[in-house]
Tab-separated table of C-alpha atoms in Angstrom:
chain	number	residue	atom	x	y	z
A	1	VAL	CA	104.742	123.658	83.899
A	2	SER	CA	104.633	127.184	83.644
A	3	PHE	CA	102.757	127.546	87.685
A	4	ILE	CA	105.546	127.655	89.803
A	5	THR	CA	103.192	125.898	92.048
A	6	PHE	CA	105.876	125.425	94.996
A	7	ALA	CA	105.941	126.756	98.525
A	8	GLY	CA	105.474	129.898	99.351
A	9	GLN	CA	104.449	131.246	96.095
A	10	ASP	CA	100.153	130.775	96.421
A	11	ASN	CA	100.387	129.555	92.420
A	12	VAL	CA	98.963	126.449	93.263
A	13	PRO	CA	95.081	127.697	93.964
A	14	ALA	CA	95.696	129.160	90.074
A	15	TYR	CA	96.571	125.848	89.058
A	16	ALA	CA	93.501	124.179	90.361
A	17	ALA	CA	91.732	127.048	88.975
A	18	TYR	CA	93.040	126.303	85.259
A	19	LEU	CA	93.244	122.795	85.478
A	20	ALA	CA	89.707	123.207	86.701
A	21	GLY	CA	88.613	124.639	83.485
A	22	VAL	CA	90.663	121.996	81.567
A	23	LEU	CA	87.821	119.903	82.670
A	24	GLU	CA	84.887	122.234	82.368
A	25	ALA	CA	85.702	122.036	78.836
A	26	GLY	CA	85.800	118.565	78.689
A	27	GLY	CA	82.549	117.926	80.003
A	28	PHE	CA	82.982	118.210	84.392
A	29	ALA	CA	79.944	120.872	85.363
A	30	PRO	CA	81.267	123.044	87.766
A	31	GLU	CA	79.539	121.446	90.270
A	32	ASP	CA	81.006	118.585	90.486
A	33	ILE	CA	85.040	119.885	89.777
A	34	THR	CA	84.952	121.779	93.326
A	35	ILE	CA	88.777	124.042	94.781
A	36	THR	CA	89.826	123.690	98.059
A	37	PRO	CA	91.696	127.023	99.796
A	38	PHE	CA	93.586	125.327	102.231
A	39	GLU	CA	96.493	127.912	104.583
A	40	ASP	CA	98.204	129.074	101.313
A	41	THR	CA	97.857	126.443	98.935
A	42	ALA	CA	94.170	124.255	97.948
A	43	PHE	CA	93.807	120.857	96.511
A	44	LEU	CA	91.129	120.307	93.675
A	45	VAL	CA	88.788	117.348	94.166
A	46	ALA	CA	86.899	116.104	91.020
A	47	ARG	CA	84.257	114.290	90.609
A	48	TYR	CA	82.447	111.776	87.927
A	49	HIS	CA	78.996	110.381	88.017
A	50	GLY	CA	79.114	105.853	87.784
A	51	LYS	CA	75.791	104.640	87.259
A	52	ASP	CA	75.330	102.820	91.032
A	53	PRO	CA	75.543	105.466	93.502
A	54	GLY	CA	75.566	102.500	96.543
A	55	ALA	CA	79.271	101.544	94.756
A	56	LYS	CA	82.312	102.687	96.375
A	57	PRO	CA	84.055	105.054	94.662
A	58	ILE	CA	87.899	105.032	93.445
A	59	VAL	CA	90.063	107.441	93.896
A	60	ILE	CA	92.899	108.390	91.634
A	61	GLY	CA	95.356	111.073	92.399
A	62	GLY	CA	98.195	112.894	92.620
A	63	HIS	CA	100.064	116.305	93.362
A	64	MET	CA	99.373	119.651	92.036
A	65	ASP	CA	102.889	121.287	94.016
A	66	VAL	CA	107.067	120.102	93.233
A	67	VAL	CA	109.714	120.659	94.388
A	68	PRO	CA	111.443	123.824	94.273
A	69	ALA	CA	114.175	124.983	90.945
A	70	LEU	CA	116.359	127.455	91.705
A	71	LYS	CA	116.492	128.994	87.460
A	72	SER	CA	120.536	129.462	87.622
A	73	SER	CA	121.355	126.351	88.442
A	74	TRP	CA	119.310	124.078	85.730
A	75	GLN	CA	121.002	124.866	82.209
A	76	ARG	CA	116.924	125.981	80.903
A	77	ASP	CA	114.627	127.751	82.285
A	78	PRO	CA	112.576	125.673	84.640
A	79	PHE	CA	108.785	126.815	85.006
A	80	THR	CA	109.291	126.717	80.967
A	81	ALA	CA	108.561	123.103	79.885
A	82	VAL	CA	110.941	122.563	77.433
A	83	ILE	CA	111.026	120.453	74.301
A	84	GLU	CA	114.709	119.627	73.429
A	85	ASN	CA	115.946	115.846	72.339
A	86	GLY	CA	113.078	113.181	73.236
A	87	PHE	CA	112.698	115.373	76.264
A	88	ILE	CA	110.117	117.717	78.086
A	89	PHE	CA	112.149	119.952	80.335
A	90	GLY	CA	111.181	122.241	82.854
A	91	ARG	CA	110.505	121.425	86.918
A	92	GLY	CA	107.355	118.972	87.604
A	93	SER	CA	107.385	117.468	84.494
A	94	ALA	CA	108.091	114.324	86.489
A	95	ASP	CA	106.497	114.867	90.003
A	96	ASN	CA	103.879	115.020	89.700
A	97	LYS	CA	102.663	117.163	86.903
A	98	PHE	CA	103.037	114.066	84.445
A	99	GLY	CA	100.707	112.038	86.209
A	100	THR	CA	98.007	115.234	86.295
A	101	SER	CA	98.062	115.686	82.772
A	102	THR	CA	97.968	111.758	81.443
A	103	MET	CA	94.952	110.964	83.872
A	104	ILE	CA	93.397	114.722	83.427
A	105	ALA	CA	93.656	114.065	79.656
A	106	THR	CA	92.129	110.008	80.371
A	107	LEU	CA	89.466	111.648	82.191
A	108	LEU	CA	88.286	113.315	78.661
A	109	TRP	CA	89.065	111.151	76.596
A	110	LEU	CA	86.599	109.102	78.318
A	111	LYS	CA	83.574	112.146	79.116
A	112	SER	CA	84.544	112.405	75.280
A	113	GLU	CA	82.896	108.372	74.281
A	114	GLY	CA	80.004	108.954	76.869
A	115	PHE	CA	81.537	106.761	79.263
A	116	GLN	CA	79.245	105.190	82.187
A	117	PRO	CA	81.370	103.639	84.692
A	118	LYS	CA	79.219	101.251	87.309
A	119	ARG	CA	80.835	103.377	90.316
A	120	ASP	CA	82.570	107.526	90.734
A	121	ILE	CA	86.178	107.716	89.284
A	122	VAL	CA	87.208	110.746	92.255
A	123	LEU	CA	89.969	112.224	90.876
A	124	ALA	CA	92.001	114.660	94.199
A	125	LEU	CA	95.274	116.449	93.424
A	126	SER	CA	96.430	117.599	96.524
A	127	GLY	CA	98.770	120.627	96.734
A	128	ASP	CA	100.792	119.927	99.701
A	129	GLU	CA	102.606	116.495	99.002
A	130	GLU	CA	106.239	118.288	98.831
A	131	THR	CA	106.017	119.703	101.428
A	132	LEU	CA	103.550	119.211	105.176
A	133	GLN	CA	101.135	116.925	103.615
A	134	ALA	CA	97.861	118.656	105.109
A	135	THR	CA	95.856	118.947	102.306
A	136	THR	CA	96.215	114.647	101.573
A	137	ALA	CA	94.817	114.338	105.546
A	138	VAL	CA	91.887	116.218	104.817
A	139	LEU	CA	91.623	114.277	101.233
A	140	ALA	CA	91.854	110.934	102.684
A	141	GLU	CA	89.558	111.827	105.072
A	142	GLN	CA	87.157	112.695	102.937
A	143	LEU	CA	87.145	109.796	100.764
A	144	LYS	CA	87.685	106.863	103.335
A	145	ASP	CA	84.650	105.524	102.152
A	146	SER	CA	86.402	104.919	98.897
A	147	GLU	CA	87.024	100.941	97.738
A	148	LEU	CA	90.390	102.172	96.526
A	149	TYR	CA	93.660	104.661	95.752
A	150	LEU	CA	95.343	104.672	92.134
A	151	ASN	CA	98.346	106.609	93.102
A	152	SER	CA	100.117	108.946	89.712
A	153	ASP	CA	103.044	109.410	91.694
A	154	ALA	CA	104.213	106.455	92.133
A	155	GLY	CA	104.457	103.270	89.901
A	156	GLY	CA	106.010	102.883	86.282
A	157	ALA	CA	108.445	101.026	84.796
A	158	ASN	CA	112.653	101.053	84.033
A	159	LEU	CA	113.556	100.950	80.109
A	160	GLY	CA	117.691	99.084	79.258
A	161	ASP	CA	120.099	100.714	77.332
A	162	ASP	CA	118.168	99.734	74.731
A	163	GLY	CA	114.858	101.883	75.137
A	164	LYS	CA	113.464	99.028	76.194
A	165	PRO	CA	111.335	98.251	79.231
A	166	ILE	CA	112.269	96.094	81.606
A	167	VAL	CA	109.939	95.285	84.470
A	168	TYR	CA	106.931	97.480	85.856
A	169	GLY	CA	107.287	97.451	89.806
A	170	MET	CA	103.822	98.784	91.269
A	171	GLN	CA	103.854	100.496	94.355
A	172	ALA	CA	101.688	98.848	97.360
A	173	ALA	CA	104.611	99.773	99.255
A	174	GLU	CA	106.016	102.709	101.565
A	175	LYS	CA	108.659	104.371	103.514
A	176	THR	CA	107.707	106.236	106.577
A	177	TYR	CA	108.761	109.606	105.904
A	178	ALA	CA	110.892	110.911	108.763
A	179	ASP	CA	112.749	114.637	110.060
A	180	PHE	CA	115.117	114.639	112.733
A	181	GLU	CA	116.749	118.149	113.421
A	182	VAL	CA	119.864	117.025	115.080
A	183	SER	CA	121.730	120.798	116.456
A	184	PHE	CA	123.569	121.828	119.495
A	185	THR	CA	123.997	125.042	120.901
A	186	ASN	CA	127.797	127.467	122.651
A	187	ALA	CA	127.649	130.583	124.437
A	188	GLY	CA	128.591	132.162	121.559
A	189	GLY	CA	131.415	135.531	121.386
A	190	HIS	CA	134.166	136.964	119.535
A	191	SER	CA	135.919	135.603	116.676
A	192	SER	CA	139.047	136.652	117.641
A	193	ARG	CA	139.020	134.173	120.709
A	194	PRO	CA	137.992	130.936	119.841
A	195	SER	CA	136.735	127.713	120.986
A	196	ALA	CA	137.606	124.056	120.044
A	197	ASP	CA	133.888	123.771	121.755
A	198	ASN	CA	132.681	125.923	118.626
A	199	ALA	CA	128.857	124.400	117.596
A	200	ILE	CA	129.583	124.430	113.930
A	201	TYR	CA	132.892	121.762	114.574
A	202	HIS	CA	130.551	119.697	116.306
A	203	LEU	CA	127.653	119.712	113.700
A	204	ALA	CA	130.728	118.662	111.037
A	205	GLN	CA	131.480	115.740	113.319
A	206	ALA	CA	128.334	114.575	114.235
A	207	ILE	CA	127.042	114.566	110.306
A	208	ASP	CA	130.535	112.380	109.052
A	209	ARG	CA	129.103	110.531	111.822
A	210	ILE	CA	126.125	110.212	109.658
A	211	ALA	CA	127.430	110.013	106.549
A	212	ALA	CA	129.813	107.638	107.868
A	213	TYR	CA	126.493	105.148	109.104
A	214	HIS	CA	124.331	102.874	107.349
A	215	PHE	CA	121.746	101.044	109.141
A	216	PRO	CA	121.370	97.694	109.457
A	217	THR	CA	119.921	95.804	105.340
A	218	GLN	CA	116.363	94.473	106.022
A	219	THR	CA	113.716	92.783	103.531
A	220	THR	CA	110.562	92.111	103.513
A	221	GLU	CA	108.646	89.643	101.091
A	222	LEU	CA	107.449	92.277	98.935
A	223	THR	CA	111.081	94.038	98.440
A	224	ILE	CA	112.757	89.474	98.242
A	225	ALA	CA	110.074	89.725	95.436
A	226	TYR	CA	110.929	92.713	93.253
A	227	PHE	CA	114.856	91.628	93.157
A	228	ARG	CA	114.223	88.268	92.326
A	229	GLU	CA	111.898	89.423	89.824
A	230	ALA	CA	113.358	92.377	88.433
A	231	GLY	CA	116.800	90.675	88.598
A	232	LYS	CA	115.815	87.691	85.940
A	233	LEU	CA	115.194	90.822	83.624
A	234	THR	CA	117.666	93.466	84.621
A	235	ALA	CA	121.108	92.598	82.295
A	236	GLY	CA	124.656	93.236	83.432
A	237	GLU	CA	125.904	93.103	86.799
A	238	ASP	CA	123.298	94.514	88.298
A	239	GLY	CA	120.869	91.719	87.218
A	240	ALA	CA	123.082	88.986	89.108
A	241	VAL	CA	123.716	90.994	92.250
A	242	MET	CA	119.792	91.892	92.311
A	243	ARG	CA	119.201	87.996	91.967
A	244	ARG	CA	122.545	87.188	94.306
A	245	TYR	CA	120.586	89.041	96.985
A	246	ALA	CA	117.539	87.982	96.689
A	247	GLU	CA	119.075	84.446	97.152
A	248	ASN	CA	121.089	85.293	100.411
A	249	PRO	CA	120.061	88.287	101.740
A	250	ALA	CA	122.917	89.008	103.893
A	251	ASP	CA	125.228	88.201	101.398
A	252	PRO	CA	127.602	91.659	102.137
A	253	ASP	CA	129.794	92.348	98.906
A	254	ALA	CA	125.664	92.132	97.683
A	255	ILE	CA	124.731	94.716	99.708
A	256	ALA	CA	127.845	96.848	99.299
A	257	TYR	CA	127.013	96.457	95.454
A	258	LEU	CA	123.321	97.251	95.551
A	259	THR	CA	124.054	100.580	98.504
A	260	SER	CA	126.472	101.955	96.274
A	261	LYS	CA	123.272	102.299	93.857
A	262	PRO	CA	121.021	104.936	93.423
A	263	GLU	CA	117.998	103.157	92.652
A	264	TYR	CA	118.213	99.857	94.611
A	265	VAL	CA	119.872	101.584	98.335
A	266	GLY	CA	116.355	102.380	98.877
A	267	GLN	CA	115.795	99.115	99.127
A	268	LEU	CA	117.943	97.856	101.360
A	269	GLY	CA	116.489	99.603	104.609
A	270	THR	CA	116.176	102.533	106.666
A	271	THR	CA	117.854	105.335	105.076
A	272	CYS	CA	119.181	109.025	106.814
A	273	VAL	CA	121.326	111.500	105.145
A	274	ALA	CA	121.640	115.447	105.844
A	275	THR	CA	119.576	117.672	103.427
A	276	MET	CA	119.333	121.237	105.016
A	277	LEU	CA	122.413	122.942	106.787
A	278	GLN	CA	121.860	126.335	109.101
A	279	GLY	CA	124.199	127.939	111.327
A	280	GLY	CA	126.022	131.052	113.048
A	281	HIS	CA	124.968	134.598	113.488
A	282	ALA	CA	127.333	136.816	112.339
A	283	LYS	CA	130.632	136.298	110.152
A	284	ASN	CA	132.692	137.962	113.579
A	285	ALA	CA	131.424	136.108	115.944
A	286	LEU	CA	131.460	132.321	117.144
A	287	PRO	CA	128.623	130.222	116.518
A	288	GLN	CA	125.626	130.866	119.188
A	289	SER	CA	123.488	127.434	117.220
A	290	ALA	CA	124.412	124.987	114.369
A	291	MET	CA	121.852	122.585	112.842
A	292	VAL	CA	121.062	120.477	109.957
A	293	ASN	CA	117.948	118.373	109.170
A	294	VAL	CA	118.767	114.358	108.882
A	295	ASN	CA	115.459	113.022	106.157
A	296	CYS	CA	114.564	109.345	106.288
A	297	ARG	CA	113.366	107.025	105.049
A	298	VAL	CA	111.981	104.335	107.108
A	299	PHE	CA	112.119	100.694	106.251
A	300	PRO	CA	108.075	98.879	108.005
A	301	GLY	CA	108.031	97.575	110.723
A	302	VAL	CA	110.701	100.135	112.451
A	303	THR	CA	110.010	102.175	115.117
A	304	ILE	CA	110.594	106.220	114.674
A	305	GLU	CA	111.842	105.846	118.510
A	306	SER	CA	114.319	103.493	117.485
A	307	VAL	CA	115.370	105.415	114.618
A	308	LYS	CA	116.355	108.821	117.035
A	309	ALA	CA	118.016	106.406	118.965
A	310	THR	CA	120.888	105.224	116.553
A	311	LEU	CA	120.560	108.778	115.150
A	312	GLU	CA	121.931	109.412	118.361
A	313	GLN	CA	123.909	106.562	119.426
A	314	VAL	CA	125.836	107.248	116.273
A	315	ILE	CA	126.400	111.012	116.907
A	316	SER	CA	127.843	110.102	120.088
A	317	ASP	CA	127.786	113.269	121.317
A	318	PRO	CA	125.938	114.854	124.647
A	319	ALA	CA	126.160	117.829	123.814
A	320	ALA	CA	123.244	117.252	120.114
A	321	ARG	CA	119.608	117.186	120.986
A	322	VAL	CA	118.096	115.221	117.839
A	323	ASN	CA	113.845	116.153	117.476
A	324	VAL	CA	111.757	114.950	115.236
A	325	LEU	CA	109.793	117.067	113.472
A	326	LEU	CA	106.208	117.142	113.057
A	327	LYS	CA	104.262	113.847	113.778
A	328	PRO	CA	105.659	111.040	111.141
A	329	VAL	CA	102.810	108.905	109.186
A	330	PRO	CA	103.432	105.009	108.886
A	331	SER	CA	101.263	102.715	107.509
A	332	ASP	CA	101.338	98.910	106.246
A	333	ALA	CA	101.942	97.974	102.849
A	334	SER	CA	98.343	96.752	100.578
A	335	PRO	CA	96.714	93.816	100.013
A	336	LEU	CA	97.347	92.415	96.036
A	337	ARG	CA	93.822	92.098	95.013
A	338	ASP	CA	93.196	89.713	91.878
A	339	ASP	CA	91.218	92.658	90.652
A	340	VAL	CA	93.284	95.123	90.967
A	341	MET	CA	96.695	93.327	88.963
A	342	GLN	CA	94.217	92.071	86.370
A	343	ALA	CA	93.674	95.925	85.097
A	344	LEU	CA	96.123	96.324	85.462
A	345	ARG	CA	98.352	93.149	83.690
A	346	LYS	CA	95.539	94.462	81.029
A	347	ALA	CA	96.926	97.622	81.162
A	348	VAL	CA	100.712	97.321	81.097
A	349	ASP	CA	99.501	94.284	77.600
A	350	LEU	CA	98.480	97.288	75.748
A	351	VAL	CA	101.616	99.102	76.264
A	352	ALA	CA	104.041	96.521	76.645
A	353	PRO	CA	102.690	92.612	76.459
A	354	GLY	CA	103.740	90.255	78.542
A	355	LEU	CA	106.146	93.034	80.545
A	356	PRO	CA	106.964	91.069	84.256
A	357	ILE	CA	105.003	93.157	86.816
A	358	VAL	CA	106.224	93.366	90.700
A	359	PRO	CA	104.931	95.380	93.428
A	360	VAL	CA	107.707	96.751	95.169
A	361	MET	CA	108.076	99.419	98.355
A	362	SER	CA	108.157	103.135	97.160
A	363	ALA	CA	111.688	104.701	99.394
A	364	GLY	CA	109.914	107.901	99.230
A	365	ALA	CA	106.554	109.075	100.401
A	366	THR	CA	103.158	109.835	98.870
A	367	ASP	CA	99.928	110.663	99.161
A	368	SER	CA	99.427	107.110	98.889
A	369	LEU	CA	100.694	106.602	102.741
A	370	TYR	CA	97.690	109.312	104.207
A	371	PHE	CA	95.293	106.617	102.269
A	372	ARG	CA	96.667	103.468	103.117
A	373	ASN	CA	96.622	104.661	106.909
A	374	ILE	CA	92.465	105.579	106.929
A	375	GLY	CA	92.432	101.961	105.614
A	376	VAL	CA	91.918	102.683	101.426
A	377	PRO	CA	94.311	99.713	99.657
A	378	SER	CA	96.736	101.901	97.104
A	379	TYR	CA	98.031	101.326	94.331
A	380	GLY	CA	100.549	103.617	92.455
A	381	VAL	CA	99.776	102.572	89.010
A	382	GLY	CA	101.208	105.638	87.225
A	383	GLY	CA	102.258	105.275	83.693
A	384	LEU	CA	105.877	106.230	83.037
A	385	PHE	CA	107.935	104.745	81.113
A	386	MET	CA	111.978	105.810	81.222
A	387	HIS	CA	115.249	105.391	81.886
A	388	PRO	CA	116.500	105.574	86.035
A	389	ARG	CA	119.392	107.791	84.996
A	390	ASP	CA	116.959	110.841	83.041
A	391	ASN	CA	115.216	110.474	86.079
A	392	PHE	CA	115.558	114.183	88.110
A	393	SER	CA	112.460	114.131	90.552
A	394	HIS	CA	113.749	116.967	92.880
A	395	GLY	CA	116.909	117.630	91.292
A	396	LEU	CA	118.087	119.823	87.857
A	397	ASN	CA	116.661	119.028	84.095
A	398	GLU	CA	114.269	117.888	85.362
A	399	ARG	CA	112.212	115.999	82.751
A	400	VAL	CA	109.901	113.560	81.406
A	401	PRO	CA	110.436	111.366	78.224
A	402	VAL	CA	107.408	113.125	75.203
A	403	GLY	CA	106.884	109.026	74.333
A	404	ALA	CA	105.446	108.341	77.121
A	405	LEU	CA	102.864	110.349	77.484
A	406	ASP	CA	100.298	108.675	75.352
A	407	PRO	CA	101.028	105.183	75.747
A	408	ALA	CA	100.456	106.860	79.978
A	409	ILE	CA	96.219	107.596	78.760
A	410	LEU	CA	96.246	104.188	76.978
A	411	GLN	CA	96.876	102.911	80.451
A	412	TRP	CA	94.596	105.093	82.749
A	413	TYR	CA	92.086	104.452	79.909
A	414	SER	CA	92.542	100.525	79.946
A	415	LEU	CA	92.782	100.294	84.153
A	416	LEU	CA	89.525	102.852	84.724
A	417	HIS	CA	86.845	100.334	81.687
A	418	SER	CA	88.767	97.042	84.566
A	419	LEU	CA	88.378	98.456	86.946
A	420	ALA	CA	85.862	101.044	87.504
A	421	ARG	CA	82.676	99.240	85.661
């Protein structure tokens, strides 16, 4: 947590060097660890050699970077790990240094026991997952001949109010990440001569319209299965509505209820939300420009072009310019392989015997999408068990339960014993 690894701080290489030192101290040969500088970040690859050089490797992955955090807004220093009330607080504690740490701890455990897998196990840690994912694209290309990719940055179980796990979600698909820049420009002028034709006013009206709009709900076999199975195990009104929606995805009351819940809304269709704002150039001048970034998580099968067209229609202002930023990367769902499902079943049973496992679609983007896009089956099998109300990834006071660490390591240990043999 103390490594401040958000973009622009140039600390990912230092964090990678620290992790490399931990791996070497745990038995990895220096030549089996590679840190590759990449612009102002870096990525790390460590290889645990198997007995059969002809067997395709298993990649276990996550990311070293985090999103920014303002110390003035947090109750504690976001870059000092604080253990309090059974939680580890700090930026990146959940996303994704929990996953990175538990994977490395597992590899060191295997090394200490002299474990010899059949196939190589490759640890692949990206350095800019939270921004451009350029290092992820390079890693995926380098490892495109792998058997599968196991992602520590997705998957896990929700805990109920009684502290017991309800259901384990295994990420088998995810939505496409896309940013749209909505902008307005004016000639500007002196602020003593205001006009209704004001870029900030136009932008404010556009934001209001975007905020009021909801994309149509959509389903896949995977999302329906999630609501049906998770609904059986979720107490109270949440569970009842989830089951009702699974039976009738057109139920308007169920849709309204689930879209009001942050933990479910991303499973119902494409979502778009304003995330950054910029406007004007001087306090005493009419604005010459105003811009908002609209971040969209696009449902599988929906094109970026159709989302852009919808935003333009919703904004309904000929002065608006809507531009797609960068190049969104789509990916198809991964097949539910029997070997992966059986290995995960065995691993989860060590932590929570009989806990239902449901394939899920991630609403957020992870490194898995680049591996799926290049043809490597990818699965989010992180071992974090946590109540949704405690999930503050990307937000203030991010934290993970201290008690989640050992079970996550045990889960990884079992998965690698099953899948790398």
